[in-house]
Short mmCIF file of C-alpha atoms in Angstrom, two decimals:
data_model
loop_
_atom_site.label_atom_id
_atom_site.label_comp_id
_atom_site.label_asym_id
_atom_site.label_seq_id
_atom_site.Cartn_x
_atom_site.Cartn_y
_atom_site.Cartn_z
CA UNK D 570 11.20 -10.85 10.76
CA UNK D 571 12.82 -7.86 12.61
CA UNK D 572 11.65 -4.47 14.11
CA UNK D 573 13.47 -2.77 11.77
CA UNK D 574 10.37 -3.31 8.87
CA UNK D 575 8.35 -1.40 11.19
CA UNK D 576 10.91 1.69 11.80
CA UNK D 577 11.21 1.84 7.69
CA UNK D 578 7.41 1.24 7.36
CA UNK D 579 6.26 3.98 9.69
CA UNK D 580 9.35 6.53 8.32
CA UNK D 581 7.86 5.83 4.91
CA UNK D 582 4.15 6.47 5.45
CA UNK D 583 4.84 9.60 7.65
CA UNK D 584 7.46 11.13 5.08
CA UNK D 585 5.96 10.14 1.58
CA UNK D 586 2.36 11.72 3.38
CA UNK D 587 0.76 14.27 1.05
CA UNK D 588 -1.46 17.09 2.56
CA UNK D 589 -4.66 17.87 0.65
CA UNK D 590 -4.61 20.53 -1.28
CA UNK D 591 -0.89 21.24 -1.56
CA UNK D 592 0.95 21.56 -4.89
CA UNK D 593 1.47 18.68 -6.79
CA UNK D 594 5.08 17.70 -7.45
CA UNK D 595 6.25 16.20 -11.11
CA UNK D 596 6.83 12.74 -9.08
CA UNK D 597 2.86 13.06 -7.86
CA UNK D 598 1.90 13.49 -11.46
CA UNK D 599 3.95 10.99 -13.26
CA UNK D 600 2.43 8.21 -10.26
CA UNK D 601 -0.81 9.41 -11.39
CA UNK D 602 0.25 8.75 -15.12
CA UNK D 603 1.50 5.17 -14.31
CA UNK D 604 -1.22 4.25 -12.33
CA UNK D 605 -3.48 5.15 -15.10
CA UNK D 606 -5.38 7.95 -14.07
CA UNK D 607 -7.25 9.91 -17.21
CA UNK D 608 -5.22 12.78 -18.64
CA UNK D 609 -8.29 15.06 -18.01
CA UNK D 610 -8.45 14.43 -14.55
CA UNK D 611 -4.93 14.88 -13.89
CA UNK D 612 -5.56 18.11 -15.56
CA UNK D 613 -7.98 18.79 -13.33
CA UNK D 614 -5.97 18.49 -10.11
CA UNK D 615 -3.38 20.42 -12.09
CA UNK D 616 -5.86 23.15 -12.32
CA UNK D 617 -6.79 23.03 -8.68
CA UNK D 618 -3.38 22.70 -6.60
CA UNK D 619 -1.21 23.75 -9.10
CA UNK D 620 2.78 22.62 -10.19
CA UNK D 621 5.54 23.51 -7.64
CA UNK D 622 8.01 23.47 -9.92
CA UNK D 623 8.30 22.90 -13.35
CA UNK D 624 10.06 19.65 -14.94
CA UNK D 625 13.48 19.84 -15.63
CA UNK D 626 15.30 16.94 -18.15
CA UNK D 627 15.43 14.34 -15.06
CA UNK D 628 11.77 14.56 -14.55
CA UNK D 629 10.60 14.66 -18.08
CA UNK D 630 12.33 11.53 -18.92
CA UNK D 631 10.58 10.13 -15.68
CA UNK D 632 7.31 11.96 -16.70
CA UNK D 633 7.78 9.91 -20.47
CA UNK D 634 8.76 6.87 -18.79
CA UNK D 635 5.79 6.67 -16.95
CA UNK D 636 4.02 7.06 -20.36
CA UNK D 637 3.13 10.90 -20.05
CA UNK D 638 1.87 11.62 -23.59
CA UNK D 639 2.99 14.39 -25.46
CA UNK D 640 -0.06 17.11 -24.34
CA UNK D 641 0.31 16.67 -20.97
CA UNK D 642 4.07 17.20 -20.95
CA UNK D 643 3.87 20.24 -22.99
CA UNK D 644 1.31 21.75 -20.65
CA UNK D 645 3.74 21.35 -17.56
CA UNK D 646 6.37 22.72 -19.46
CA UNK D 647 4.51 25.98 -20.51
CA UNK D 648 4.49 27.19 -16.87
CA UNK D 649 0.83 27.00 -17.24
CA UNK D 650 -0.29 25.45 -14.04
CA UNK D 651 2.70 26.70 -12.22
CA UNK D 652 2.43 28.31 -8.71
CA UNK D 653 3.59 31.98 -9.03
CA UNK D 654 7.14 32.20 -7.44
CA UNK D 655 5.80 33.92 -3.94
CA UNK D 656 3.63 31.19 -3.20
CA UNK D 657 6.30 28.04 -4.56
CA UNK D 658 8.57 29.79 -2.05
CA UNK D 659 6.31 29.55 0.77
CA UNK D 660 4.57 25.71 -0.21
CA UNK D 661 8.52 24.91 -0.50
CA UNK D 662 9.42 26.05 3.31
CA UNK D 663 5.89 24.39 4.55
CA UNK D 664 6.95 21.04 3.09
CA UNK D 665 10.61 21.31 4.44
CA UNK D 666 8.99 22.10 7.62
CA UNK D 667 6.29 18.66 7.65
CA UNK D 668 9.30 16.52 6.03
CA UNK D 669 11.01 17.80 9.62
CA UNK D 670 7.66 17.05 11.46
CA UNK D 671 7.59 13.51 9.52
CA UNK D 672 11.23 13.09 10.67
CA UNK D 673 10.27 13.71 13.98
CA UNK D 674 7.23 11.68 14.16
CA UNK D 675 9.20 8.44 12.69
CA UNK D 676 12.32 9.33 15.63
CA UNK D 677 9.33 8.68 18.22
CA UNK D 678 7.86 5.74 16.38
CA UNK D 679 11.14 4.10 15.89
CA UNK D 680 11.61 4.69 19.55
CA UNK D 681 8.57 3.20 20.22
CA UNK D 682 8.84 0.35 18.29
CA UNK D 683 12.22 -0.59 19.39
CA UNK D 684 10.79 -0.51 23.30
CA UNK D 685 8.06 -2.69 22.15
CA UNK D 686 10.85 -4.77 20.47
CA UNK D 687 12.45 -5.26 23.82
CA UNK D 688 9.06 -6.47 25.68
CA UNK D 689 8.79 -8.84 22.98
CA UNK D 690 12.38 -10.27 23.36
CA UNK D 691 11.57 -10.16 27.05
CA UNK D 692 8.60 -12.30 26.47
CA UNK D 693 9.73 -14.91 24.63
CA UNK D 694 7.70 -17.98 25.59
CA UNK D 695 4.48 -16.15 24.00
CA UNK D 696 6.49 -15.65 21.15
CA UNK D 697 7.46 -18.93 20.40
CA UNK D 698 3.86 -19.93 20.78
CA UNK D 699 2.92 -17.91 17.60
CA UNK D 700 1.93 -19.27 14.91
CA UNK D 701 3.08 -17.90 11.23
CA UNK D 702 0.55 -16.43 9.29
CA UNK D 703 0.56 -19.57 6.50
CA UNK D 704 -1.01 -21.64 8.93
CA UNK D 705 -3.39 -18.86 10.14
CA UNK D 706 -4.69 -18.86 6.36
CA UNK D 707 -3.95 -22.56 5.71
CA UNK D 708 -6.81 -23.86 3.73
CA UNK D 709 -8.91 -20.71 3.99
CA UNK D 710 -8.35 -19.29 0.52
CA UNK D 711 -9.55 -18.99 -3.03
CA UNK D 712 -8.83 -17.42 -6.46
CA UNK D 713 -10.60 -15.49 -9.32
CA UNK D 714 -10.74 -17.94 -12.64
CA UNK D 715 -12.62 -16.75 -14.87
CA UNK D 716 -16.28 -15.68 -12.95
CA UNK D 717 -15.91 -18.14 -10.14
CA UNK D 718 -14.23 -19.00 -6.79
CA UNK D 719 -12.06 -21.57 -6.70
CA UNK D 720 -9.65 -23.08 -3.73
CA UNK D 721 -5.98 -22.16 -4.23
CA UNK D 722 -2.93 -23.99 -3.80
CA UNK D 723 -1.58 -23.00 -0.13
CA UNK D 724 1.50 -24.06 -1.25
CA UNK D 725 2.21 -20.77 -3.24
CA UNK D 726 3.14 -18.79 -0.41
CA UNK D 727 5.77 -20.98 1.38
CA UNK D 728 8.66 -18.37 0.35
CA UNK D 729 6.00 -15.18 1.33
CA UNK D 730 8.07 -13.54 3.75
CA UNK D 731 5.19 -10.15 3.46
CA UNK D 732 1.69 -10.01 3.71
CA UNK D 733 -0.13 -7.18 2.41
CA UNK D 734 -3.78 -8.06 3.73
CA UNK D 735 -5.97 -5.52 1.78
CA UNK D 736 -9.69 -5.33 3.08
CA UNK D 737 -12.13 -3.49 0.29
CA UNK D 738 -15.84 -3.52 -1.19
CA UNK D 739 -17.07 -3.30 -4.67
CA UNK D 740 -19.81 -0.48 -3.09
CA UNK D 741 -16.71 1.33 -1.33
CA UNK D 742 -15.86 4.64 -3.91
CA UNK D 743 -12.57 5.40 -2.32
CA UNK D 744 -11.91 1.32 -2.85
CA UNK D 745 -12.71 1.29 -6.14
CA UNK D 746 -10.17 4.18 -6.86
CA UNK D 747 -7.61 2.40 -5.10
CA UNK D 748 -7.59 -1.02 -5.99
CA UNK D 749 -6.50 -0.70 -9.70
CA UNK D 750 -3.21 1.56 -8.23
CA UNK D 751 -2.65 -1.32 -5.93
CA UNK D 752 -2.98 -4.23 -8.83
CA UNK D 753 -0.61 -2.12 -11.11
CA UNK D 754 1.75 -1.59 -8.34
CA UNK D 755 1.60 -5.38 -6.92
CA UNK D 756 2.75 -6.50 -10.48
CA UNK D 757 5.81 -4.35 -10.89
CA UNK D 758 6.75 -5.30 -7.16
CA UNK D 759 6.08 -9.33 -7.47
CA UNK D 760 8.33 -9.39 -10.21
CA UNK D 761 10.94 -7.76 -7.85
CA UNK D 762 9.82 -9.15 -5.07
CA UNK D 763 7.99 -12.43 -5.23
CA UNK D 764 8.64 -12.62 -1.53
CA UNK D 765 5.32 -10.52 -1.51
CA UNK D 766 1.82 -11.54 -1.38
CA UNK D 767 -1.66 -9.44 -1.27
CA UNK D 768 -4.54 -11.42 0.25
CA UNK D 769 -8.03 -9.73 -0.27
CA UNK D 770 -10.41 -9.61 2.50
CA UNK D 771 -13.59 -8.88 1.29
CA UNK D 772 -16.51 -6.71 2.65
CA UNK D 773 -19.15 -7.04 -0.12
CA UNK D 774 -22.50 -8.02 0.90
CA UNK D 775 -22.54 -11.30 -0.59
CA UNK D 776 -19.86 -14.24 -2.37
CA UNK D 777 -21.09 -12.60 -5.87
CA UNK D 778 -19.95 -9.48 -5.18
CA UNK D 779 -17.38 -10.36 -4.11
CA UNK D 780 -15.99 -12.61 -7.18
CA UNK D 781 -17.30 -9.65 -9.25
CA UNK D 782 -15.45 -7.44 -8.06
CA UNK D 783 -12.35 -9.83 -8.28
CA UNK D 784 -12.70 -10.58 -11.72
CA UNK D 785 -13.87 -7.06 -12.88
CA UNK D 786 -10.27 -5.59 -11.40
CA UNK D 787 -8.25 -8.70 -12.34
CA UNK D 788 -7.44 -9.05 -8.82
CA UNK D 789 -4.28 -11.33 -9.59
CA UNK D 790 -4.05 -12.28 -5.81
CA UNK D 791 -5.88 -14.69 -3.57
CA UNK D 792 -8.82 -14.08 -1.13
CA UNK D 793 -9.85 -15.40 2.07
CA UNK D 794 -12.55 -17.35 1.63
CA UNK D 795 -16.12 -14.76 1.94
CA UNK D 796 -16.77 -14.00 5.54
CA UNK D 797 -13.55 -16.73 7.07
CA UNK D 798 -11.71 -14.21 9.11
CA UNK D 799 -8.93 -16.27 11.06
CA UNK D 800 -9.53 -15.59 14.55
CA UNK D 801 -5.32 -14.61 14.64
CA UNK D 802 -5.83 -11.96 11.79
CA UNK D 803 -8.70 -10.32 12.96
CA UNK D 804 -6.74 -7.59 15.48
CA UNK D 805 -4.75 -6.61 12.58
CA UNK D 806 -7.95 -5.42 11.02
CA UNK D 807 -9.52 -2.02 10.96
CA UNK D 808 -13.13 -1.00 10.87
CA UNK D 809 -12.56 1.43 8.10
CA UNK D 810 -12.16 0.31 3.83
CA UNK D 811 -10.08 0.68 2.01
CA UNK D 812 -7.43 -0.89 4.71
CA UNK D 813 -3.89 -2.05 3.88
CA UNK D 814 -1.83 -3.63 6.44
CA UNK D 815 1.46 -5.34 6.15
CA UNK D 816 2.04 -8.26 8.08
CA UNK D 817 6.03 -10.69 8.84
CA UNK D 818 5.41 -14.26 7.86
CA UNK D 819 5.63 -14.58 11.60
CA UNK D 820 2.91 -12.72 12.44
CA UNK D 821 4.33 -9.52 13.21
CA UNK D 822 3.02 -6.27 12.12
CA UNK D 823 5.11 -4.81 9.34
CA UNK D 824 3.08 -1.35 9.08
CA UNK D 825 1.55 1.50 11.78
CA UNK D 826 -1.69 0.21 11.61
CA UNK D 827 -1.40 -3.07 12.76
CA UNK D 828 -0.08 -1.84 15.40
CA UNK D 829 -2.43 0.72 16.89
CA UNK D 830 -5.52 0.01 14.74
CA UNK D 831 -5.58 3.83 13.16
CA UNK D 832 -6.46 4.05 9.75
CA UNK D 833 -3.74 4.77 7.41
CA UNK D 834 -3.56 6.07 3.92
CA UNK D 835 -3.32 2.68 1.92
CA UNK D 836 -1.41 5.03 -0.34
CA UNK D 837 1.41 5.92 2.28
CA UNK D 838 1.18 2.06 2.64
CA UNK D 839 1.84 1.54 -0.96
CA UNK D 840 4.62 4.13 -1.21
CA UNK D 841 6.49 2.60 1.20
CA UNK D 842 6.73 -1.22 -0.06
CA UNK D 843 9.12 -0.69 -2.04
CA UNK D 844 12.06 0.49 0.08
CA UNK D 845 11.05 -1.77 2.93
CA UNK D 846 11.24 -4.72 0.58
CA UNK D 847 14.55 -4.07 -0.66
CA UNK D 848 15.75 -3.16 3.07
CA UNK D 849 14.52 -6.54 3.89
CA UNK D 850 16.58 -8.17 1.08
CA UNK D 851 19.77 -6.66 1.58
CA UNK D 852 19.49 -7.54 5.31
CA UNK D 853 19.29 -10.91 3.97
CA UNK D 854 15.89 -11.62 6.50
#
């Protein structure tokens, strides 16, 4: 795995970042639409931050795609929740102006990441001594069937060139909201990219809980076993939920925070498998 899924990780999650409260673009609300949130609450954000811009053709047929129904597009296209032109003006120049912040930002990271790069090069004997994240999990995982645990086949991941490790709760609200963005999401992107693989961690209370909340989501991914943290895993973990970090089949961190253990939007993590996938692929790596 190289450095260079960290530079497109980081410039991913810094420039896709959202900043509460700002207008909502038509590429905001049609990833609400495929992710399934309720027309009513989409409405509702609508109401409070208001539309940039209104759709043109392009993002109507995007806005349909992403199975938009009927209402909702003819509310965007009435102007109704549009910002008045004053204030589009001015969100317009704040966002060109944190997109050149974000551009920044990801220079220095990049920077960073490439000097960090180097030590690692430097240092190779403690590189070859790691070990690749299969055998960190080996034997240390289960799936959902049905309303019970059961072990699953290691096997599975010996083309997994990505780990997404995603730590969450069945008690945790923000997790809850989360987790059925990521399981649509993780579909559409094993079928690209079966290279992938999500592992839940879980931080429910106890192993029912925890299959609960597997089988009430249709987690289609493994778990680690209920409270088997590998002792190699455990500094790429944060002390915050919902956490999402991205991890090289050789044990490398993939996204920011598994790097500096900061929480990070699992959302900015999301937003920027995609790209960083198909990076990887045309690399060939």
């Amino acid at each position: 795995m190289r450095a260079f899924l960290l530079h497109t990780a980081a410039a991913f999650t810094v420039v896709m970042a959202t900043v509460s409260g700002a207008p909502l673009t038509v590429k905001e609300v049609a990833f609400h639409v495929r992710t399934g949130m309720p027309e009513a609450e989409i409405l509702r954000e609508l109401a409070q931050r208001r539309l940039l811009a209104p759709p043109d053709a392009a993002a109507e047929k995007q806005l349909a795609a992403s199975g938009a129904g009927p209402n909702l597009l003819a509310l965007l296209k009435s102007g109704a929740y549009l910002l008045p032109p004053a204030q589009a003006q001015a969100a317009a120049a704040r966002q060109t102006a944190q997109l050149q912040v974000g551009a920044q930002q990801a220079a220095a990271d990049r920077a960073q990441a490439e000097a960090r790069e180097r030590t690692n090069a430097a240092n190779a004997g403690r590189m070859l001594a790691r070990r690749s994240v299969q055998s960190w999990i080996k034997d240390q995982l289960v799936h959902c069937d049905g309303s019970s645990l059961r072990d699953f086949d290691d096997t599975k991941l010996s083309n997994t060139r990505v780990f997404a490790f995603y730590a969450s709760a069945s008690w945790c609200g923000p997790c809850r909201k989360f987790t059925p963005k990521l399981v649509a999401e993780y579909r559409s992107l094993k079928e690209k990219y079966p290279e992938l693989e999500v592992i839940f961690v879980s931080s429910d209370r106890n192993e029912f809980n925890m299959t609960e909340y597997m089988r009430s989501h249709a987690m289609p991914w493994p778990a680690l076993k209920y409270r088997q943290m590998p002792a190699q895993l455990a500094g790429f973990m944060g002390k915050s939920i919902p956490w999402l970090v991205l991890i090289g089949d050789d044990g490398r961190p993939l996204s920011k925070n598994g790097v500096d253990g900061q929480y990070l939007d699992p959302e900015r993590i999301l937003a920027a498998l995609d790209p960083m996938l198909a990076e990887l692929r045309t690399r060939g790596l």
